[in-house]
PDB file of C-alpha atoms in Angstrom:
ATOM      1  CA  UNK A   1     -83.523-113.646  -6.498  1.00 42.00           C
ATOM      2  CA  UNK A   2     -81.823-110.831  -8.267  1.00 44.00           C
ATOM      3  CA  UNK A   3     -83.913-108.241  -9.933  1.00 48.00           C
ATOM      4  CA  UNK A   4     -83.775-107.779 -13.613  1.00 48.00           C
ATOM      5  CA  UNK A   5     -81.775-104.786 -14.334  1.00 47.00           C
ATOM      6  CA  UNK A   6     -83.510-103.399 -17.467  1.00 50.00           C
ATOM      7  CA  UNK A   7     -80.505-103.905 -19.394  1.00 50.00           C
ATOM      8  CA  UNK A   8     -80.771-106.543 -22.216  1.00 51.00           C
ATOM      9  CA  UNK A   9     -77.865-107.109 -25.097  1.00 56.00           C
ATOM     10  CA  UNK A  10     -78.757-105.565 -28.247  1.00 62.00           C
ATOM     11  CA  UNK A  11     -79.393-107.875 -30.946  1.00 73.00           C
ATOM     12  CA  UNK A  12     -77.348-107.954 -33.970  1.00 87.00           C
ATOM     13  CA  UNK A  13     -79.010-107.784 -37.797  1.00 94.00           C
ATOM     14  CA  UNK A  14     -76.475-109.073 -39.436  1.00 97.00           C
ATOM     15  CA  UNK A  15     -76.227-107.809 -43.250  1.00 97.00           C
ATOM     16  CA  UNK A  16     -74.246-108.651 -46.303  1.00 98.00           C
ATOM     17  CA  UNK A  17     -73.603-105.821 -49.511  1.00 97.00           C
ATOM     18  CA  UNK A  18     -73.305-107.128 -52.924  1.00 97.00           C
ATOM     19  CA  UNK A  19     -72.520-104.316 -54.550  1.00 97.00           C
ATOM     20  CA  UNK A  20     -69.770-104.313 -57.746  1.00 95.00           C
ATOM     21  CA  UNK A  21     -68.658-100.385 -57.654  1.00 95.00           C
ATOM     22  CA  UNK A  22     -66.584 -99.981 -54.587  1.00 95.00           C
ATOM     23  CA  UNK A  23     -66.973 -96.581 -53.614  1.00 94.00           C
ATOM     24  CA  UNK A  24     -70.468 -97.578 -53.410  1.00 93.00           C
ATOM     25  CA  UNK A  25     -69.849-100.254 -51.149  1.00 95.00           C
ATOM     26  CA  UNK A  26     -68.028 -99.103 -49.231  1.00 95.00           C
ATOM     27  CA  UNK A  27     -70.331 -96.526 -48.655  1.00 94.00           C
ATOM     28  CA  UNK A  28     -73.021 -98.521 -47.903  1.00 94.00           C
ATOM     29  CA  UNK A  29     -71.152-100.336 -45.355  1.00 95.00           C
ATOM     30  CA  UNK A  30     -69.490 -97.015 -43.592  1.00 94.00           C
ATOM     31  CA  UNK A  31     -73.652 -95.740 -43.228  1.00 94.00           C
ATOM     32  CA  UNK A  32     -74.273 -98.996 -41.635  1.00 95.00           C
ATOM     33  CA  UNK A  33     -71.744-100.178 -39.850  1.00 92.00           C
ATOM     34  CA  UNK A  34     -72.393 -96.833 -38.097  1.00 93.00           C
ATOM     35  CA  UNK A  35     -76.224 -97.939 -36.969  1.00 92.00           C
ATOM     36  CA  UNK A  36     -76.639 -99.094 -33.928  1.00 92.00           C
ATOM     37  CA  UNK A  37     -78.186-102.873 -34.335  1.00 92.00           C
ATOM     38  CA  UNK A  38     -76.864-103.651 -37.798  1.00 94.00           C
ATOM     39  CA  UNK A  39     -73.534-105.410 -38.635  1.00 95.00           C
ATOM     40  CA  UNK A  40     -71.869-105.884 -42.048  1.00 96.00           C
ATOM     41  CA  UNK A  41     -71.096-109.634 -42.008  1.00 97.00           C
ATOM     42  CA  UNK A  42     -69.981-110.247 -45.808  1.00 97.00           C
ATOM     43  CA  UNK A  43     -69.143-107.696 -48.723  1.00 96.00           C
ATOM     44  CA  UNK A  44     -69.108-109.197 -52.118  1.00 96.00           C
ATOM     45  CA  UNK A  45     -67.803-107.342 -55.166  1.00 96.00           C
ATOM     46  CA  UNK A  46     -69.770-110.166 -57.867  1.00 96.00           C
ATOM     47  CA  UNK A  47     -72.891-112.099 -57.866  1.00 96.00           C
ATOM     48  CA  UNK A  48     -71.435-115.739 -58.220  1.00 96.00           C
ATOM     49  CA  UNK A  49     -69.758-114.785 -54.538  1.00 96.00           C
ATOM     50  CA  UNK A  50     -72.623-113.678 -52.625  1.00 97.00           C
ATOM     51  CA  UNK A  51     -74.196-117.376 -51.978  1.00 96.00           C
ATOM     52  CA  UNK A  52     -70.640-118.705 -50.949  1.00 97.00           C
ATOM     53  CA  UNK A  53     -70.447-115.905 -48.690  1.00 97.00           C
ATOM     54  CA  UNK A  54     -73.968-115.749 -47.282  1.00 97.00           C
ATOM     55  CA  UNK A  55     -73.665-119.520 -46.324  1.00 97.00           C
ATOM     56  CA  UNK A  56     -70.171-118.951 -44.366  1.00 97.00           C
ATOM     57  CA  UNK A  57     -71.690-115.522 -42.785  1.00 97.00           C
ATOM     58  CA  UNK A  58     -75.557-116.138 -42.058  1.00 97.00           C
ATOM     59  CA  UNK A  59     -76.805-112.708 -42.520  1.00 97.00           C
ATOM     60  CA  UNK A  60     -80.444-112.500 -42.124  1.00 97.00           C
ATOM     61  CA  UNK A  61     -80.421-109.608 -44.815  1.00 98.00           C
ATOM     62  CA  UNK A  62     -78.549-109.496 -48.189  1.00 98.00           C
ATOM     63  CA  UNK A  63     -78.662-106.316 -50.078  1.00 98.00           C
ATOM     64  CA  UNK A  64     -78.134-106.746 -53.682  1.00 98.00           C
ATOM     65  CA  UNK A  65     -77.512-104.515 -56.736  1.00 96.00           C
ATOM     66  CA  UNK A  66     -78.684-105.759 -59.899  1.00 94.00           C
ATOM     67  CA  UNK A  67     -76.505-105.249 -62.044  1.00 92.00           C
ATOM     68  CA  UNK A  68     -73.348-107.406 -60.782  1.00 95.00           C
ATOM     69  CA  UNK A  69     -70.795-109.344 -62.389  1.00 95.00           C
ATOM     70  CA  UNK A  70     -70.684-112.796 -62.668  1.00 95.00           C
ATOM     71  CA  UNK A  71     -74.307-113.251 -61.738  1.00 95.00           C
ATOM     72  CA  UNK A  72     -77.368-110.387 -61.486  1.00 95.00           C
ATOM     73  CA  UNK A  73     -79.481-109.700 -58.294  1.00 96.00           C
ATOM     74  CA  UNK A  74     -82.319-110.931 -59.432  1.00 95.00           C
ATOM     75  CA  UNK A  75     -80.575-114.429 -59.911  1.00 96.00           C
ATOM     76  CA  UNK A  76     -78.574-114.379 -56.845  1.00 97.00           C
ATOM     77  CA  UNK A  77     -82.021-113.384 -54.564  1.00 97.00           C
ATOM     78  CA  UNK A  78     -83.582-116.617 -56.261  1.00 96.00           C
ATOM     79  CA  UNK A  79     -80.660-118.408 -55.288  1.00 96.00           C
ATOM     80  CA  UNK A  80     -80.721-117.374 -51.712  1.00 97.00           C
ATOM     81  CA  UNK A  81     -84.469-118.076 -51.275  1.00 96.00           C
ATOM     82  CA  UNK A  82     -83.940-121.029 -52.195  1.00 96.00           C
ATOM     83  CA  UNK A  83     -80.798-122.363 -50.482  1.00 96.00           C
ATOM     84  CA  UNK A  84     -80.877-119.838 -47.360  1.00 96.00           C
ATOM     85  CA  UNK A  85     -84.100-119.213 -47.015  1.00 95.00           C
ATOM     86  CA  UNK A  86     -83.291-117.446 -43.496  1.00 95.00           C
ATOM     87  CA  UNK A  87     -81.332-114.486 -46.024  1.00 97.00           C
ATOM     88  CA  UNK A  88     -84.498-112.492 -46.978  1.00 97.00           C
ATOM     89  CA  UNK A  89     -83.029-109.994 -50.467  1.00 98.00           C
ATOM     90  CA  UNK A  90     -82.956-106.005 -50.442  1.00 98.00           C
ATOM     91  CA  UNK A  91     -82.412-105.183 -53.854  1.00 97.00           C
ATOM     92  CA  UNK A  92     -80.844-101.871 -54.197  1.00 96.00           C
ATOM     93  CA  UNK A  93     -80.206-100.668 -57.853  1.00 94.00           C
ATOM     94  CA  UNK A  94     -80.439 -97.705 -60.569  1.00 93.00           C
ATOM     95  CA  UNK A  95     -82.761 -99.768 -62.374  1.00 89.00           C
ATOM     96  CA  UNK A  96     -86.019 -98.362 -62.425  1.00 90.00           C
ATOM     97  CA  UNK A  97     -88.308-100.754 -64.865  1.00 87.00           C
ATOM     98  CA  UNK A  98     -91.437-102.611 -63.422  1.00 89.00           C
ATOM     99  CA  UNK A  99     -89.915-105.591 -64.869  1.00 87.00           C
ATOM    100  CA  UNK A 100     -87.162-105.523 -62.897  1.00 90.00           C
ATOM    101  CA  UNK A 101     -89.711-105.161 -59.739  1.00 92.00           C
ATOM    102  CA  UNK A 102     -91.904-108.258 -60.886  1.00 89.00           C
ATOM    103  CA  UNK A 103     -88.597-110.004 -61.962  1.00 90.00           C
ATOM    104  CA  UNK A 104     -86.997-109.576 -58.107  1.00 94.00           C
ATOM    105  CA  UNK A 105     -90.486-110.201 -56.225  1.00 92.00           C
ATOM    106  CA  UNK A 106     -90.830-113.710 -58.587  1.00 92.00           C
ATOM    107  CA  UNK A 107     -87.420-114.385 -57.186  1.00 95.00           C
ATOM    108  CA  UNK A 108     -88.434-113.728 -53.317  1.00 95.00           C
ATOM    109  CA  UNK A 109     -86.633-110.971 -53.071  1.00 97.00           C
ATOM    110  CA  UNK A 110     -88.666-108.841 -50.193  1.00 97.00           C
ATOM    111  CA  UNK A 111     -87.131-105.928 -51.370  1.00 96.00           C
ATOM    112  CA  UNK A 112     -86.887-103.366 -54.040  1.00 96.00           C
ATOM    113  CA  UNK A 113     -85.177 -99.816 -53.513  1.00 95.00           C
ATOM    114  CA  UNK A 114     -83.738 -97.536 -55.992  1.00 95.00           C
ATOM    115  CA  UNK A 115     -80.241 -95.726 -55.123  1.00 94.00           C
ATOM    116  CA  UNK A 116     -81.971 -92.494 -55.242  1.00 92.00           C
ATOM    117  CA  UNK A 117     -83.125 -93.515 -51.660  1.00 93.00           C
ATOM    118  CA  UNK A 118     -82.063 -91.992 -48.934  1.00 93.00           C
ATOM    119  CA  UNK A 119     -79.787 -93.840 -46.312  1.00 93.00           C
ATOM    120  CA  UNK A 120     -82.402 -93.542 -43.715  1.00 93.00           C
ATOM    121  CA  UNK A 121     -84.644 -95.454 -46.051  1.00 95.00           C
ATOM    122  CA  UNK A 122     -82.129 -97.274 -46.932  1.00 95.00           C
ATOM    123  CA  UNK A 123     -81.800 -98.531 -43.158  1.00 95.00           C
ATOM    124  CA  UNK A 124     -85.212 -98.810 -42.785  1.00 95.00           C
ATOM    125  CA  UNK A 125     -85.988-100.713 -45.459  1.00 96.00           C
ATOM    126  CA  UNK A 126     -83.302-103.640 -43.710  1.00 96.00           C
ATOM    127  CA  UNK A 127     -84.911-103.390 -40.499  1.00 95.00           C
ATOM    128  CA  UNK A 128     -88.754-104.039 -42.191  1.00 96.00           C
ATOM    129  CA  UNK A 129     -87.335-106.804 -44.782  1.00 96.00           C
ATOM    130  CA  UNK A 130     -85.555-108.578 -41.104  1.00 95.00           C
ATOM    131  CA  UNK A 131     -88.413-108.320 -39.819  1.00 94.00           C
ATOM    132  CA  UNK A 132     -90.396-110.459 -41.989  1.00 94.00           C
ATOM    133  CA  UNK A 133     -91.666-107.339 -44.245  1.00 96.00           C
ATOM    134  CA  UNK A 134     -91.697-106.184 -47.766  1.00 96.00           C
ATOM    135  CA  UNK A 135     -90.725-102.609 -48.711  1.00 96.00           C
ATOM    136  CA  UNK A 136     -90.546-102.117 -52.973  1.00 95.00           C
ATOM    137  CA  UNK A 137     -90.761 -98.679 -54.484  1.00 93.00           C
ATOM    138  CA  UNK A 138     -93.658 -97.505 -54.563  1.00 89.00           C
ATOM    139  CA  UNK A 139     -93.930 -95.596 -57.724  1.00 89.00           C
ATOM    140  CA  UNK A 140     -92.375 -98.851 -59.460  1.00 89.00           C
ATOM    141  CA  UNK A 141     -95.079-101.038 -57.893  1.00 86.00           C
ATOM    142  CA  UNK A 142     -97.829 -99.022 -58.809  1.00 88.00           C
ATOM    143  CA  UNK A 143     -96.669 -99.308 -62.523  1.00 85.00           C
ATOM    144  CA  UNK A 144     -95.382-102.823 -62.298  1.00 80.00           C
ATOM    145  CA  UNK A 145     -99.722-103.717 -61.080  1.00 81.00           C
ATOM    146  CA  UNK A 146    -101.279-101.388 -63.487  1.00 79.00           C
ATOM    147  CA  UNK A 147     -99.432-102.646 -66.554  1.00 76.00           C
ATOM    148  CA  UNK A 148    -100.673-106.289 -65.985  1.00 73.00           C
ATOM    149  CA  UNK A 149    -100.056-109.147 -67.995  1.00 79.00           C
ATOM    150  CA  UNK A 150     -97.826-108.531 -71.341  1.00 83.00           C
ATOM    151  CA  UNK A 151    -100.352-108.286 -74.390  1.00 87.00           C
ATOM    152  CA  UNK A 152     -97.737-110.051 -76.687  1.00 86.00           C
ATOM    153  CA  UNK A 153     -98.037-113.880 -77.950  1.00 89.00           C
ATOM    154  CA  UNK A 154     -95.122-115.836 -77.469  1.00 89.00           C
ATOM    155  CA  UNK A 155     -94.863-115.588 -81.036  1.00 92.00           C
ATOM    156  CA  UNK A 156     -94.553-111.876 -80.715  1.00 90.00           C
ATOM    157  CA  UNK A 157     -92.272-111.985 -77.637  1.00 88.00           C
ATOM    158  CA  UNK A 158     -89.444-113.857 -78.638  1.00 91.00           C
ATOM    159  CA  UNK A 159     -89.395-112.112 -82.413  1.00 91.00           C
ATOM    160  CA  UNK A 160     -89.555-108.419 -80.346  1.00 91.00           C
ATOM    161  CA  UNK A 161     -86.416-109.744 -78.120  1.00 89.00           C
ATOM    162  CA  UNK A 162     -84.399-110.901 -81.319  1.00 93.00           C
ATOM    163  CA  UNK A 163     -84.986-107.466 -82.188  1.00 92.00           C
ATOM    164  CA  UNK A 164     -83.898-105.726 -78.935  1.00 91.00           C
ATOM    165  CA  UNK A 165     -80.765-107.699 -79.026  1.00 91.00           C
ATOM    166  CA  UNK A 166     -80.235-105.728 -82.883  1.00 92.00           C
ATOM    167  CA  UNK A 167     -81.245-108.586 -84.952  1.00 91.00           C
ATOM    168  CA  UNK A 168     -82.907-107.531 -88.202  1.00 91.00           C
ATOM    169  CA  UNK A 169     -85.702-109.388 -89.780  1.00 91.00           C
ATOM    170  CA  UNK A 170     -83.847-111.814 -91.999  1.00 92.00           C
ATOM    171  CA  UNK A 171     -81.493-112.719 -89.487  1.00 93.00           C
ATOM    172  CA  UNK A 172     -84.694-113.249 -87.588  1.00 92.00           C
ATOM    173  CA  UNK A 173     -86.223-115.619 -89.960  1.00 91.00           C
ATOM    174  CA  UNK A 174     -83.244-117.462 -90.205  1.00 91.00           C
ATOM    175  CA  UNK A 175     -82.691-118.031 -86.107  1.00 91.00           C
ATOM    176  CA  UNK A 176     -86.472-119.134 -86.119  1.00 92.00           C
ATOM    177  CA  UNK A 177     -87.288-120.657 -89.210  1.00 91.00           C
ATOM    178  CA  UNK A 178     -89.574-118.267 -90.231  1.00 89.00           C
ATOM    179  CA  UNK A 179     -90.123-116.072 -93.432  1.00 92.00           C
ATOM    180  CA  UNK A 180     -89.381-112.389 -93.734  1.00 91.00           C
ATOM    181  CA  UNK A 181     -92.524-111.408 -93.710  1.00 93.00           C
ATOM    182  CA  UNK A 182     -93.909-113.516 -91.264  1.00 93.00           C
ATOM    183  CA  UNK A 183     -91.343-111.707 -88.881  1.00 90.00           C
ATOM    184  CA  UNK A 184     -92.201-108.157 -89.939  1.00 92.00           C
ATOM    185  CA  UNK A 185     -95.824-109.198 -89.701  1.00 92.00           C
ATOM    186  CA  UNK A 186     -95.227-110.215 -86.093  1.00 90.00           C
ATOM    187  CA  UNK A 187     -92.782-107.050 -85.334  1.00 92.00           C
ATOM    188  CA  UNK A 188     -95.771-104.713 -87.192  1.00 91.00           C
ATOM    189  CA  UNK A 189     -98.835-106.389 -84.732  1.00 90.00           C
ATOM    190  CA  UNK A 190     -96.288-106.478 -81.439  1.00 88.00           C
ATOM    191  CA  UNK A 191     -95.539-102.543 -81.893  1.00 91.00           C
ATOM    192  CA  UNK A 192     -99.404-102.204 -82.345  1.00 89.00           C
ATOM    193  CA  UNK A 193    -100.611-103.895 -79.114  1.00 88.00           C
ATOM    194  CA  UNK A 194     -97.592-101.919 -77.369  1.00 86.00           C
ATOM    195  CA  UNK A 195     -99.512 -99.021 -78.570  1.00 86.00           C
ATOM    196  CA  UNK A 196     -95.546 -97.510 -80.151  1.00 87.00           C
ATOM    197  CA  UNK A 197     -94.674 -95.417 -82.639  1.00 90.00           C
ATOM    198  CA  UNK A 198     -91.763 -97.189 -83.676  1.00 90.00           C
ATOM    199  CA  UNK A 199     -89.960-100.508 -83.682  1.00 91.00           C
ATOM    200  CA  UNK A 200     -87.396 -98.981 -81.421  1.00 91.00           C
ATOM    201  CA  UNK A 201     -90.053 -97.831 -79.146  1.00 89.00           C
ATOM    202  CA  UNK A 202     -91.604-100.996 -79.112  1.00 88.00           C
ATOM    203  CA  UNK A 203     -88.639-102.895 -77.752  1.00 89.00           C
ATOM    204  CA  UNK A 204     -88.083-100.081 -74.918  1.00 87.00           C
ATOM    205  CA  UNK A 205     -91.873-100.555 -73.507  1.00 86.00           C
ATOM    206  CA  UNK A 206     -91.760-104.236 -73.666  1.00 87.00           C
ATOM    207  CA  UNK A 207     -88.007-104.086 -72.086  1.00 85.00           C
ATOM    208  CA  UNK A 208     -89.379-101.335 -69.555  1.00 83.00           C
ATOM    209  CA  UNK A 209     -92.366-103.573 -68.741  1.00 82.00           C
ATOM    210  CA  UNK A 210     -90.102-106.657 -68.055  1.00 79.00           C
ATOM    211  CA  UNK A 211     -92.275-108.298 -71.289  1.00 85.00           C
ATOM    212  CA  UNK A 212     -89.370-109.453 -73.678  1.00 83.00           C
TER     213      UNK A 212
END
C-alpha cells in the first residue's frame, strides 16, 4: 500500500462581499483573493442581490456592509440565517452604535467589525466566523451589554422616533391620535430617563443605543 505523502489539497473558504462602494470592494476582494485558503465566490453591489447570489455560489461566509442599497446588512444576515443557514454573516461597516451590534447579533449575524479594522483582522475574523465562531467589536460589545434594556415605554419610544425622523409635536399628535401635550409630556419624561440635555440629544442616545 502506498504511503501517504503528507500532501493534502487545501480547502477552500469560500466568501461573498456585499459591499455598495466599489473601490471598497474591490479592495476587499484584491486582500483576499490574495490569502491563501479563501476564495471570493460572489460580489454584490446591493442588499436585495446578496441572497440570490449566496444561493447560486454557497459561500460559507458572507461579509456584509450595512449600509447597502436595496436592502441593509442587518436584513440581508437575517435573511441568510434563515434561508442558508450554512452562510454564517461578517458584518463589516462604519457604523459604530451598540444598536447596530444587538440589531446584527438578533439577526445571526456571527459577526461585527468596523472598517477601521485592519485587513489581517479583517481575515481573521472570516476564518473564526467559518469556523463556527463569533468575533464583534469589542469596544461596541462592551457598550451594547452595559447599556441593557432601553428605559423608554413604548409610549415613549415610538413618540422619540417620530421625532428623530423631524416630526414636531403637533404633527405628532396628529399621526398618533394624541394631544399636544400629551406628546411633549412623553418627549419631556423620554429625554429625562435618557438622562439628555436636549430633545436633540435625546434622539441621538436612543438612536446610538439601537432604542428608537
Amino acid at each position: 500500500m502506498p504511503k501517504d505523502s503528507g500532501c493534502h489539497p487545501l480547502i477552500m473558504l469560500k466568501v461573498l462581499i456585499a459591499e455598495d462602494m466599489t473601490v471598497v470592494r474591490e479592495g476587499l476582494v484584491s486582500v483576499l483573493t490574495r490569502e491563501p485558503g479563501i476564495e471570493v465566490v460572489a460580489q454584490a453591489a446591493r442588499g436585495d442581490e446578496v441572497l440570490a447570489a449566496a444561493l447560486a455560489a454557497r459561500p460559507d461566509v458572507a461579509v456584509l456592509d450595512v449600509a447597502l442599497p436595496g436592502q441593509d446588512g442587518i436584513t440581508t444576515a437575517r435573511q441568510l440565517a434563515e434561508r442558508l443557514p450554512s452562510c454564517r454573516a461578517l458584518i463589516l461597516t462604519v457604523l459604530d452604535r451598540p444598536g447596530h451590534l444587538r440589531a446584527a447579533r438578533e439577526a445571526g449575524a456571527a459577526g461585527y467589525l468596523l472598517k477601521s479594522a485592519s485587513a489581517g483582522q479583517v481575515l481573521a475574523a472570516i476564518r473564526v466566523v467559518a469556523a463556527g465562531g463569533t468575533v464583534y467589536d469589542s469596544g461596541l460589545l462592551a457598550e451594547e451589554r452595559n447599556a441593557g434594556a432601553s428605559p423608554l415605554t413604548p409610549r415613549e419610544t415610538d413618540i422619540l422616533r417620530l421625532a428623530a425622523q423631524g416630526m414636531g409635536a403637533t404633527e405628532t399628535a396628529a399621526e398618533l391620535f394624541l394631544s399636544v401635550r400629551t406628546v411633549r409630556n412623553h418627549l419631556s419624561l423620554a429625554t429625562g430617563k435618557l438622562h439628555a440635555r436636549t430633545l436633540v440629544d435625546a434622539v441621538r442616545i436612543g438612536e446610538r443605543h439601537g432604542w428608537i
